N, CA and C atoms as an extended XYZ file, in Angstrom:
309
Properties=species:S:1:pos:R:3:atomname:S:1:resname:S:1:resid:I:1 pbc="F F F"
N        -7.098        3.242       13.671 N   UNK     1
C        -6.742        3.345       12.266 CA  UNK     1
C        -5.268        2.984       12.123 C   UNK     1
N        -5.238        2.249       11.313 N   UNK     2
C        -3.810        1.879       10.719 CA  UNK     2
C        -3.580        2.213        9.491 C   UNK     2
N        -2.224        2.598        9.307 N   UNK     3
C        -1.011        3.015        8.010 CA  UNK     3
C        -0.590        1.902        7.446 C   UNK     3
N        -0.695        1.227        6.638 N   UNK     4
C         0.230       -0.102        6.112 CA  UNK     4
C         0.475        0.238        4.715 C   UNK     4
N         1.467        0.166        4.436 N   UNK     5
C         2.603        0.546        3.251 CA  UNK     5
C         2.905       -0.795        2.632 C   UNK     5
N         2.835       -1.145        1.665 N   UNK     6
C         2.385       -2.363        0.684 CA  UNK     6
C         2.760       -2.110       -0.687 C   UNK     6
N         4.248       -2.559       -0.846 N   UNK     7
C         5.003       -2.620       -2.369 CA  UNK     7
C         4.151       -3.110       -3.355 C   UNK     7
N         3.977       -2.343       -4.616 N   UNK     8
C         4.391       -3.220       -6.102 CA  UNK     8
C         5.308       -2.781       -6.722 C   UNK     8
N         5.785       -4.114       -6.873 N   UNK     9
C         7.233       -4.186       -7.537 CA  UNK     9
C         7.269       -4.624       -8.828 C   UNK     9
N         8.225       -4.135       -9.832 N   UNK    10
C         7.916       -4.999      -11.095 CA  UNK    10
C         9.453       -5.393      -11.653 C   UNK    10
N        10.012       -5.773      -12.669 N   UNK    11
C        11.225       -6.530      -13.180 CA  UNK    11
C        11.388       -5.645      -14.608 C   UNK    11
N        10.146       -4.804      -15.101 N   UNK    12
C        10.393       -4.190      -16.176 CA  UNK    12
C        10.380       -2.575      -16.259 C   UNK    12
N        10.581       -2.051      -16.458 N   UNK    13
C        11.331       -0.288      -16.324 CA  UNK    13
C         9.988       -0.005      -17.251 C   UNK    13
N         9.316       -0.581      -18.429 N   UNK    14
C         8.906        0.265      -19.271 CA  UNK    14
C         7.140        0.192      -18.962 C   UNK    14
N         7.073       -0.936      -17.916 N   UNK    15
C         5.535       -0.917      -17.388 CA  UNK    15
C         5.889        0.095      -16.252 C   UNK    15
N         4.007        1.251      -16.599 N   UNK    16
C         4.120        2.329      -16.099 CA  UNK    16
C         2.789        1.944      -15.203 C   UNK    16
N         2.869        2.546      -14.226 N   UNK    17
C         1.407        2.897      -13.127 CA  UNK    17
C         0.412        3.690      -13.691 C   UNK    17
N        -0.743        3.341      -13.450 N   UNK    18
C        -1.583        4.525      -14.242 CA  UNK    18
C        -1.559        5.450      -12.578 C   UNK    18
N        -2.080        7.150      -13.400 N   UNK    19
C        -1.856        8.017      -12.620 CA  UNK    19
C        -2.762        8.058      -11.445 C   UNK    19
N        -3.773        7.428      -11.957 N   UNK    20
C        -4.824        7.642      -10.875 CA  UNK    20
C        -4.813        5.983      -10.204 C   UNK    20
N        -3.942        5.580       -9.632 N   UNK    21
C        -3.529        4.578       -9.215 CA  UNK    21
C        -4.427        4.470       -7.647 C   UNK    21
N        -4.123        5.288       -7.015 N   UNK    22
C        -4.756        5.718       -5.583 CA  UNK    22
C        -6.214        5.738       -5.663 C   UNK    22
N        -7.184        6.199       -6.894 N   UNK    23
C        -8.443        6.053       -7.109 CA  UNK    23
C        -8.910        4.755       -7.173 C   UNK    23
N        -8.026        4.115       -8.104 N   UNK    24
C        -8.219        2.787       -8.643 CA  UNK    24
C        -8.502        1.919       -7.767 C   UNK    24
N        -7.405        1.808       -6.462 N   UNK    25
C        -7.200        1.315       -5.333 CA  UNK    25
C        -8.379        1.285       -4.671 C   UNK    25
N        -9.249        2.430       -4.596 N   UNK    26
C       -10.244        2.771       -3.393 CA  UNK    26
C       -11.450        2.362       -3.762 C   UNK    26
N       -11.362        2.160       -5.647 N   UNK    27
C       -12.783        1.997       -6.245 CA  UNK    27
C       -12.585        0.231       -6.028 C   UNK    27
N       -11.091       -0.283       -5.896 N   UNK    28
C       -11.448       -2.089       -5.489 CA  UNK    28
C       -11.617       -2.395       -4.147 C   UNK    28
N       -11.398       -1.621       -2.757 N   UNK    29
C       -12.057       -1.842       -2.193 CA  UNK    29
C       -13.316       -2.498       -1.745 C   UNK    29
N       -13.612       -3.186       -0.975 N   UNK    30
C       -14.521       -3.705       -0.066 CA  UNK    30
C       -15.038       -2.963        0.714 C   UNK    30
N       -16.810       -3.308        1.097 N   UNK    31
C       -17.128       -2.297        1.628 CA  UNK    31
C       -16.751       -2.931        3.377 C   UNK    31
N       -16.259       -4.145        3.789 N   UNK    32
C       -15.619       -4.696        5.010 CA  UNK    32
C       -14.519       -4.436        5.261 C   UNK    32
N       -13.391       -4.099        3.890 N   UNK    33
C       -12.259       -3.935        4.280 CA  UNK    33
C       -11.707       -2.577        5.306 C   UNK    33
N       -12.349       -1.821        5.494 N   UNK    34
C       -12.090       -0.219        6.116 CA  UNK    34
C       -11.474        0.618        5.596 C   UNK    34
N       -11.243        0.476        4.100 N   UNK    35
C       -10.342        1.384        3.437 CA  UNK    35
C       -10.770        2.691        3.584 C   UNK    35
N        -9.763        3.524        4.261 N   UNK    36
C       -10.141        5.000        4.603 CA  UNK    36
C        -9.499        5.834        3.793 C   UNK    36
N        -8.307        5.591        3.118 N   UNK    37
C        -7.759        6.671        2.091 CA  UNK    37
C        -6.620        5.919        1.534 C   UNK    37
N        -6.154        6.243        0.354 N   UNK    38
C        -4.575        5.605       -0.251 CA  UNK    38
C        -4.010        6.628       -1.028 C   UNK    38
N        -2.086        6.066       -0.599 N   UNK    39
C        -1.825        7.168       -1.421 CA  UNK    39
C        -1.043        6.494       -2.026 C   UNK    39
N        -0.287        6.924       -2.983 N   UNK    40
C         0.947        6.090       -3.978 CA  UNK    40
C         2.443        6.673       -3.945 C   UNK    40
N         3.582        6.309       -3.712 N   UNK    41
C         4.538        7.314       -3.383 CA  UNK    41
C         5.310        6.464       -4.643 C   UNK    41
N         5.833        6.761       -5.939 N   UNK    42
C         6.961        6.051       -6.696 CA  UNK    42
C         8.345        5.860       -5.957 C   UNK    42
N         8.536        4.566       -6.306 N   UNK    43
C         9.926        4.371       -5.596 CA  UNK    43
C        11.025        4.417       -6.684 C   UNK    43
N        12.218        4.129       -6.620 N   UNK    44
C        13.253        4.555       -7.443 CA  UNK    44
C        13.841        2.833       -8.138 C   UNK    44
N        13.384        2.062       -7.552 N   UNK    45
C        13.516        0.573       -8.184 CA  UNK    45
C        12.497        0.095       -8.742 C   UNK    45
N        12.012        0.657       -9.967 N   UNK    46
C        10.909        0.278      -10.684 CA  UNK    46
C         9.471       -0.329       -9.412 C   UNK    46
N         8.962        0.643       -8.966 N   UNK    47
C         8.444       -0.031       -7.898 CA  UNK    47
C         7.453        1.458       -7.404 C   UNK    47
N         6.403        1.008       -6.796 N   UNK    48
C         5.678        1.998       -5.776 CA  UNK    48
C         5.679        1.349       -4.516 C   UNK    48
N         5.421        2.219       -3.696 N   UNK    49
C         4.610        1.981       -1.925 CA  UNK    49
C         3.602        2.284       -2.187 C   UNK    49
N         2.395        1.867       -1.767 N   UNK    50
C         1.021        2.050       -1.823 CA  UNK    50
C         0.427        2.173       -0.069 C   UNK    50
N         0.124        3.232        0.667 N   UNK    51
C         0.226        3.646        1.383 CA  UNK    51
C        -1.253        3.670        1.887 C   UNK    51
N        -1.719        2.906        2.192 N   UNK    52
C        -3.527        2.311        2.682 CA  UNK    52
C        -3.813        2.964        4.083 C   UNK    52
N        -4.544        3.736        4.480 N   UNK    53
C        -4.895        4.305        5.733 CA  UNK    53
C        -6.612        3.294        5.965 C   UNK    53
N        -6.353        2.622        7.046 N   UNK    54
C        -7.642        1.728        7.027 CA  UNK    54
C        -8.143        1.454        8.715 C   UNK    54
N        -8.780        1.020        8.813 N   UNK    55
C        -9.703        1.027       10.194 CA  UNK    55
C        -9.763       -0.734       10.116 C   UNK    55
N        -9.228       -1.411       11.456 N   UNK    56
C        -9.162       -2.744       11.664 CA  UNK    56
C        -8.896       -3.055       13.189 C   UNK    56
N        -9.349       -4.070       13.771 N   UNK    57
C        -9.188       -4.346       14.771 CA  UNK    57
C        -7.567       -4.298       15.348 C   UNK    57
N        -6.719       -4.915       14.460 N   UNK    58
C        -5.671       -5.574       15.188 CA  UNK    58
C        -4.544       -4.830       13.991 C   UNK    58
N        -3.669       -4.961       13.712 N   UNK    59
C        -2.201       -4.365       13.159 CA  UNK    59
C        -2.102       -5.830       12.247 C   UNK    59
N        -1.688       -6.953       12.219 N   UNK    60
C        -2.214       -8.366       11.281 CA  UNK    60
C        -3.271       -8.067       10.221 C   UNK    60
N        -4.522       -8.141       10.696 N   UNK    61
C        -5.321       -7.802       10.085 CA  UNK    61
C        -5.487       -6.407        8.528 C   UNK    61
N        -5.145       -5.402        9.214 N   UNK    62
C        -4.722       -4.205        8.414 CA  UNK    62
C        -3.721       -4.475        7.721 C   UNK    62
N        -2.460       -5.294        7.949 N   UNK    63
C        -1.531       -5.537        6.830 CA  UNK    63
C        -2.363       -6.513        5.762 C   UNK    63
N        -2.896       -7.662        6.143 N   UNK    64
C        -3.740       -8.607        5.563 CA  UNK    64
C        -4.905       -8.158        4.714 C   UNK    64
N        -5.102       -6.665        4.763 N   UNK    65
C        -6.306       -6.202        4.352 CA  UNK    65
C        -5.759       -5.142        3.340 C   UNK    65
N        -4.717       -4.473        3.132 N   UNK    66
C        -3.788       -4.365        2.473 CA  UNK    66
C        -3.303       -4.992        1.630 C   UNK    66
N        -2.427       -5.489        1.889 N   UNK    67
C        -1.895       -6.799        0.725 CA  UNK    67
C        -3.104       -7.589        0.053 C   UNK    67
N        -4.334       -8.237        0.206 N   UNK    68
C        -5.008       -8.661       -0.673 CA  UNK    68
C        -5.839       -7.412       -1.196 C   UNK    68
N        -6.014       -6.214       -1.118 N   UNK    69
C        -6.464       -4.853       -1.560 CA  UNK    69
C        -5.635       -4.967       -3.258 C   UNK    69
N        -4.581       -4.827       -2.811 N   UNK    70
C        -3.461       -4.755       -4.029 CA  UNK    70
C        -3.325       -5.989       -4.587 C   UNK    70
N        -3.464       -6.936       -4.142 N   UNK    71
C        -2.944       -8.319       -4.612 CA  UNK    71
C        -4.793       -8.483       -5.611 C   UNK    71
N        -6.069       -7.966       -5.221 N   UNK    72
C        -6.842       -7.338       -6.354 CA  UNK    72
C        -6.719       -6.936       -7.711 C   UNK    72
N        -5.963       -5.525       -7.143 N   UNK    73
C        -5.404       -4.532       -8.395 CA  UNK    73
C        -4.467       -5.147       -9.239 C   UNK    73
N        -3.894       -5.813       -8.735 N   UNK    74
C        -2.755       -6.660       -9.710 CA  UNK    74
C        -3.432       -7.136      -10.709 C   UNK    74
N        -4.311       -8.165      -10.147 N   UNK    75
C        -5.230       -8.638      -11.024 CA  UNK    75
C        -6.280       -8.356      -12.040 C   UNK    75
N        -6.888       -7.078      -11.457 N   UNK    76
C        -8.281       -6.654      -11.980 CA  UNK    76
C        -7.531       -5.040      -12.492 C   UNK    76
N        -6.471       -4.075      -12.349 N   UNK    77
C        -6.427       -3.365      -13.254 CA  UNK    77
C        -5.247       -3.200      -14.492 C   UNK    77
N        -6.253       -2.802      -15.842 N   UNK    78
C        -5.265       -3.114      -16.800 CA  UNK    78
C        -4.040       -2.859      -16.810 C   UNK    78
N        -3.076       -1.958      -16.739 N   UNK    79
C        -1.795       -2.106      -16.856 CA  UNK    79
C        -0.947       -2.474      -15.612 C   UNK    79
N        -1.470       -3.607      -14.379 N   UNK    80
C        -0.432       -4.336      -14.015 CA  UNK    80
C        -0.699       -5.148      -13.880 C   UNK    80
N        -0.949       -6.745      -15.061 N   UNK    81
C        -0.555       -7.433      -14.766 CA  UNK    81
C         0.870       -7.755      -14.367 C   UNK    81
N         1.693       -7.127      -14.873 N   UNK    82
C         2.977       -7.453      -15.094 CA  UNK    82
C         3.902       -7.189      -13.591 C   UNK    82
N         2.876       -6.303      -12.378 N   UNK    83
C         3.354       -6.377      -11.351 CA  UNK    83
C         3.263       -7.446      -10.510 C   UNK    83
N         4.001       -6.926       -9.722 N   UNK    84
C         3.556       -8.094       -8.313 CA  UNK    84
C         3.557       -7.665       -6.668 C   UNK    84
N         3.046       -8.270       -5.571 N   UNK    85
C         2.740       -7.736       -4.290 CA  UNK    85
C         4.157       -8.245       -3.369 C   UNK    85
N         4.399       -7.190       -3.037 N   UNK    86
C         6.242       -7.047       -2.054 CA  UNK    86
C         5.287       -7.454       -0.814 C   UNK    86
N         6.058       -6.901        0.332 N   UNK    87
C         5.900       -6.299        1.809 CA  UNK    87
C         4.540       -5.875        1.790 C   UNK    87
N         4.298       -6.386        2.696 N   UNK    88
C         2.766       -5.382        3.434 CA  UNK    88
C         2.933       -4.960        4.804 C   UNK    88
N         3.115       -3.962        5.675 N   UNK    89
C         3.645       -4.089        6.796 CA  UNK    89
C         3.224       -2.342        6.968 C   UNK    89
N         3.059       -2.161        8.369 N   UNK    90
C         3.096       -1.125        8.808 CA  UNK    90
C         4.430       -0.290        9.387 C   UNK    90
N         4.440        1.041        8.615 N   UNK    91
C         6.108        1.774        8.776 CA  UNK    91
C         6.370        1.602       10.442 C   UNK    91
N         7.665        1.598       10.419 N   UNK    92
C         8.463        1.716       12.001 CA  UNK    92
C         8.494        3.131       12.002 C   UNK    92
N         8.351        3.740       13.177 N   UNK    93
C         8.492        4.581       13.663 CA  UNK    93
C         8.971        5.125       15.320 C   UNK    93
N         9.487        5.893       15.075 N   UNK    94
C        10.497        6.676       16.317 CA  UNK    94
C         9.648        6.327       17.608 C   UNK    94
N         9.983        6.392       18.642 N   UNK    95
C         9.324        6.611       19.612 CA  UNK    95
C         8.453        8.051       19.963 C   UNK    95
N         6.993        7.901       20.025 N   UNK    96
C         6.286        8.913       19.958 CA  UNK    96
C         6.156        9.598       18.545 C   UNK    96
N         6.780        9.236       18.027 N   UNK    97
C         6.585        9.561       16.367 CA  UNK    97
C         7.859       11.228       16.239 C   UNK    97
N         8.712       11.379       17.439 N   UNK    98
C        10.272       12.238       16.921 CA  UNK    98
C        11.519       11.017       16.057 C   UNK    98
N        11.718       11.668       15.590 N   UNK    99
C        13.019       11.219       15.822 CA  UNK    99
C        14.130       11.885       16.015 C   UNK    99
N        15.277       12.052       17.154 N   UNK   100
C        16.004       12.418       17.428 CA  UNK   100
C        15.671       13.717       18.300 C   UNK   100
N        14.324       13.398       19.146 N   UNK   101
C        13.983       14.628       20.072 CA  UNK   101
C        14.901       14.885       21.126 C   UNK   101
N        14.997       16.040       20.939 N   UNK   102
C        15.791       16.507       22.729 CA  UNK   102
C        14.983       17.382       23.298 C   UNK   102
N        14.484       16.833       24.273 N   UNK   103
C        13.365       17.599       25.047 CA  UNK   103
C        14.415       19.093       25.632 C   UNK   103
């Protein structure tokens, strides 16, 4: 299972996300794509992370399965056309998943 974190970004302050954004997401799903759960985190530059937990062979793939997930929603739900698809990429993380462990 892979995490891939996948911007929409927008240029206008007064287009809003609908709330159930994360539902929306799961109901455009594919039943090939492996979508296992999403979450939505608001970012502070007119913008969300959209946070896809999915089942895929390879780390490529899962970003790729991601980004056209959303690059969907852009399209097919009503209030974003006006967005658009950032980064698709899976978060970096610490070694072993600490950061700054002292054994």
């Amino acid at each position: 299972m892979y995490l891939v974190h996948t911007e929409l970004l927008n240029r206008k302050a007064e287009l809003c996300i609908p709330q159930n954004l994360a539902d929306l997401l799961r109901d455009l799903a594919l039943p090939g794509d492996g979508v296992e759960h999403v979450v939505v985190h608001p970012r502070p530059d007119n913008g969300v992370t959209v946070g896809v937990y999915l089942l895929a062979d390879r780390l490529r793939v899962a970003e790729e399965t991601a980004a056209r997930l959303c690059l969907r929603a852009v399209a097919e739900i009503g209030p974003l056309p006006g967005w658009r698809v950032g980064r698709s990429e899976a978060p970096l993380l610490a070694p072993y998943g600490f950061d700054g462990f002292v054994g």
